[in-house]
Amino acid sequence: MGEPAEESRRTDEGGTKSKDFIRQIIDKDLRTGRYNGVHTRFPPEPNGYLHIGHAKAICLNFGIAEEYGGLCNLRFDDTNPLREEEEYVQSIIEDVRWLGFDWEDRLFYASDYFDQLYEWAVQLIKDGKAYVDDLSPEEIRQYRGTLTKPGRESPYRNRSVEENLDLFERMRRGEFPDGSRVLRAKIDMASPNLNLRDPVMYRIIHASHHRTGDKWCVYPTYDWAHGQSDSIEGITHSICTLEFEGHRPLYDWFLDQLGVHHPRQIEFARLELSHTVLSKRKLRLLVEDGYVSGWDDPRMPTLAGLRRRGYTPEAIRNFCNRIGVAKTNSVIDVALLEHCVRDDLNKRAQRVMAVLRPLRLVIDNYPEGQVEEFEVENNPEDPGMGTRKVPFSRVLYVERDDFMEDPPRRWFRLAPGREVRLKGAYYVTCVDVVKNEAGEVVELHCTYDPESRGGVTPDGRKVRGTLHWVSAEHALDAEVRLYDRLFLKADPEDVDEEGADFRANLNPNSLEVLTGCKVEPSLADAKVGDHCQFLRLGYFCVDPDSAKGKLVFNRTVTLRDTWGKIAKRVGAR
Ligand code: ATP
Ligand code: MG
């Protein structure tokens, strides 16, 4: 029987669910009795913060375990002491938990297995299947050959078992400098698969490890540690990204030589997202070179950045579910991710009024000192979210963009002589405009129709425009940060200049900070991370930079759904 056909899993609005190729393989393994249950793991290397691509792997591994009544471990593949840090471990733990997954007491580290891995390496030496090589890293590269040329055997390849055992032991004891020797698996220098041309298992690195301290000065390579770590944990299905397909024969070889529990490795296409980069190395460059304010900058595709931006775990999980898994690489439009968060926030975000670029509006015929409260609904999508009272008075702020002195014919907002509806309050007509010396409009004067209370008139006359507003004396000050795509091009790697890299495509206008914004008083109690919809402006959330008396909001996403439009056009949703 061949491998099951590739199929991606989508949960459409229609509710059709088909199993993806990974789940089909698992079904078969359970049916044939290859495994009696399902045990997966998410194995990050703690050398950076997690990004949305990792979310795909997390949802897949934890999701599958949940569906099959199995288990999923969180394991740090911390084999490289030079790149790994405790800060990253903590952030990864926080992010996986935030996404909504639980590994119970199964938090592991590849470094927990260093003793076992060392013993297994000794076993391979004894079996004549590993040897100490004195070639330099550069020579090893040269001897490896290419895809079209077989490799050459190292002159040290046929050392005796005794000599290898002695040298390996002395490597471990710290007798040799970094880079002077390595332990290699003795497989096949002529293999068409380069990974099988005597891959390095151990290198000498005199460096402290974030967990094992100075105990070791030989460290296992990822290739030597990964499969064995899965085996030790009793993993049944080692799900990883496509670039490990070529490593599978090597992992299989190691496990077969050792004769230990043998997980099945299944590769899937990694998530690539338009207008951003998903590589910890590149994201680290953006952080270290100050292009962004940190790993949690709201423009970053990291989970910490998305969280700060206002993305919810539900939106991200839904996104991961919708993109499904496949065996071929493709780029997902970031508009789909934005669609998912919009969809989620539409259901849960309280509607409020905020004015980002305030323009004073005075209602000449409204009694001075009078305040009315209008009851407005918190979320038209969910009556259960109730209503709140919004104060209205003689002096208001409206959006500067909602006024034009000399508007085109089809302009339904404010202009001299035009009447509009103030959301939930009254109809007002602009009767005068005040300008400063520079000729800029600084204040509008209006009259209101007392008969239009609540936004309807007894004569039923129509106005097309409905504007948001806040009462000047009641409004709170706020800073609002608006974001655009981090990169100008859908493919940030697409650079014209020679020698340039993805950084050449950074969008210089990806952040716009607006100060002096005015928001309605109900936001006085807003807490960091709270979500809301500013009517007509988008979804926002409260940034951790907020302090007592200082509200800072991030715009999560605008209200305009470009994905919905695309999907409608191509008939796919
Ligand atoms: P990066 O290239 O960002 O450094 P990585 O693969 O080196 O990613 P790891 O910490 O090794 O990062 O990844 C942990 C797990 O997440 C691995 O199983 C990996 O296959 C998976 N993963 C990483 N990036 C993606 C992605 N873009 N899409 C799906 N899965 C991913
Ligand atoms: Mg990696």
PDB file of N, CA, C and O in Angstrom, residues 333 561-573:
ATOM      1  N   ASP A 333      -1.094  34.359   2.367  1.00  0.00           N
ATOM      2  CA  ASP A 333      -1.279  35.808   2.397  1.00  0.00           C
ATOM      3  C   ASP A 333      -1.565  36.247   3.834  1.00  0.00           C
ATOM      4  O   ASP A 333      -2.445  35.704   4.485  1.00  0.00           O
ATOM      5  N   ASP A 561     -11.708  44.256   5.416  1.00  0.00           N
ATOM      6  CA  ASP A 561     -11.275  42.872   5.287  1.00  0.00           C
ATOM      7  C   ASP A 561     -10.876  42.584   3.844  1.00  0.00           C
ATOM      8  O   ASP A 561     -11.704  42.262   3.011  1.00  0.00           O
ATOM      9  N   THR A 562      -9.590  42.707   3.567  1.00  0.00           N
ATOM     10  CA  THR A 562      -9.158  42.449   2.194  1.00  0.00           C
ATOM     11  C   THR A 562      -9.258  40.959   1.873  1.00  0.00           C
ATOM     12  O   THR A 562      -9.516  40.578   0.750  1.00  0.00           O
ATOM     13  N   TRP A 563      -9.065  40.110   2.878  1.00  0.00           N
ATOM     14  CA  TRP A 563      -9.136  38.678   2.611  1.00  0.00           C
ATOM     15  C   TRP A 563     -10.544  38.262   2.209  1.00  0.00           C
ATOM     16  O   TRP A 563     -10.747  37.522   1.263  1.00  0.00           O
ATOM     17  N   GLY A 564     -11.538  38.779   2.945  1.00  0.00           N
ATOM     18  CA  GLY A 564     -12.921  38.452   2.635  1.00  0.00           C
ATOM     19  C   GLY A 564     -13.212  38.746   1.165  1.00  0.00           C
ATOM     20  O   GLY A 564     -13.859  37.975   0.472  1.00  0.00           O
ATOM     21  N   LYS A 565     -12.663  39.882   0.700  1.00  0.00           N
ATOM     22  CA  LYS A 565     -12.878  40.276  -0.698  1.00  0.00           C
ATOM     23  C   LYS A 565     -12.198  39.316  -1.664  1.00  0.00           C
ATOM     24  O   LYS A 565     -12.788  38.864  -2.628  1.00  0.00           O
ATOM     25  N   ILE A 566     -10.925  39.020  -1.343  1.00  0.00           N
ATOM     26  CA  ILE A 566     -10.192  38.102  -2.218  1.00  0.00           C
ATOM     27  C   ILE A 566     -10.927  36.766  -2.280  1.00  0.00           C
ATOM     28  O   ILE A 566     -11.174  36.211  -3.342  1.00  0.00           O
ATOM     29  N   ALA A 567     -11.322  36.282  -1.102  1.00  0.00           N
ATOM     30  CA  ALA A 567     -11.936  34.971  -1.020  1.00  0.00           C
ATOM     31  C   ALA A 567     -13.216  34.933  -1.848  1.00  0.00           C
ATOM     32  O   ALA A 567     -13.498  33.971  -2.544  1.00  0.00           O
ATOM     33  N   LYS A 568     -13.990  36.028  -1.785  1.00  0.00           N
ATOM     34  CA  LYS A 568     -15.231  36.085  -2.527  1.00  0.00           C
ATOM     35  C   LYS A 568     -14.946  36.031  -4.032  1.00  0.00           C
ATOM     36  O   LYS A 568     -15.594  35.347  -4.785  1.00  0.00           O
ATOM     37  N   ARG A 569     -13.903  36.774  -4.418  1.00  0.00           N
ATOM     38  CA  ARG A 569     -13.587  36.866  -5.830  1.00  0.00           C
ATOM     39  C   ARG A 569     -13.189  35.514  -6.403  1.00  0.00           C
ATOM     40  O   ARG A 569     -13.608  35.131  -7.475  1.00  0.00           O
ATOM     41  N   VAL A 570     -12.347  34.798  -5.681  1.00  0.00           N
ATOM     42  CA  VAL A 570     -11.887  33.521  -6.224  1.00  0.00           C
ATOM     43  C   VAL A 570     -12.809  32.375  -5.819  1.00  0.00           C
ATOM     44  O   VAL A 570     -12.558  31.224  -6.148  1.00  0.00           O
ATOM     45  N   GLY A 571     -13.863  32.706  -5.072  1.00  0.00           N
ATOM     46  CA  GLY A 571     -14.836  31.687  -4.718  1.00  0.00           C
ATOM     47  C   GLY A 571     -14.318  30.666  -3.714  1.00  0.00           C
ATOM     48  O   GLY A 571     -14.835  29.571  -3.623  1.00  0.00           O
ATOM     49  N   ALA A 572     -13.262  31.034  -2.992  1.00  0.00           N
ATOM     50  CA  ALA A 572     -12.723  30.112  -1.981  1.00  0.00           C
ATOM     51  C   ALA A 572     -12.830  30.749  -0.627  1.00  0.00           C
ATOM     52  O   ALA A 572     -12.544  31.914  -0.476  1.00  0.00           O
ATOM     53  N   ARG A 573     -13.280  29.997   0.323  1.00  0.00           N
ATOM     54  CA  ARG A 573     -13.272  30.535   1.692  1.00  0.00           C
ATOM     55  C   ARG A 573     -12.921  29.469   2.669  1.00  0.00           C
ATOM     56  O   ARG A 573     -13.401  28.369   2.576  1.00  0.00           O
TER      57      ARG A 573
END
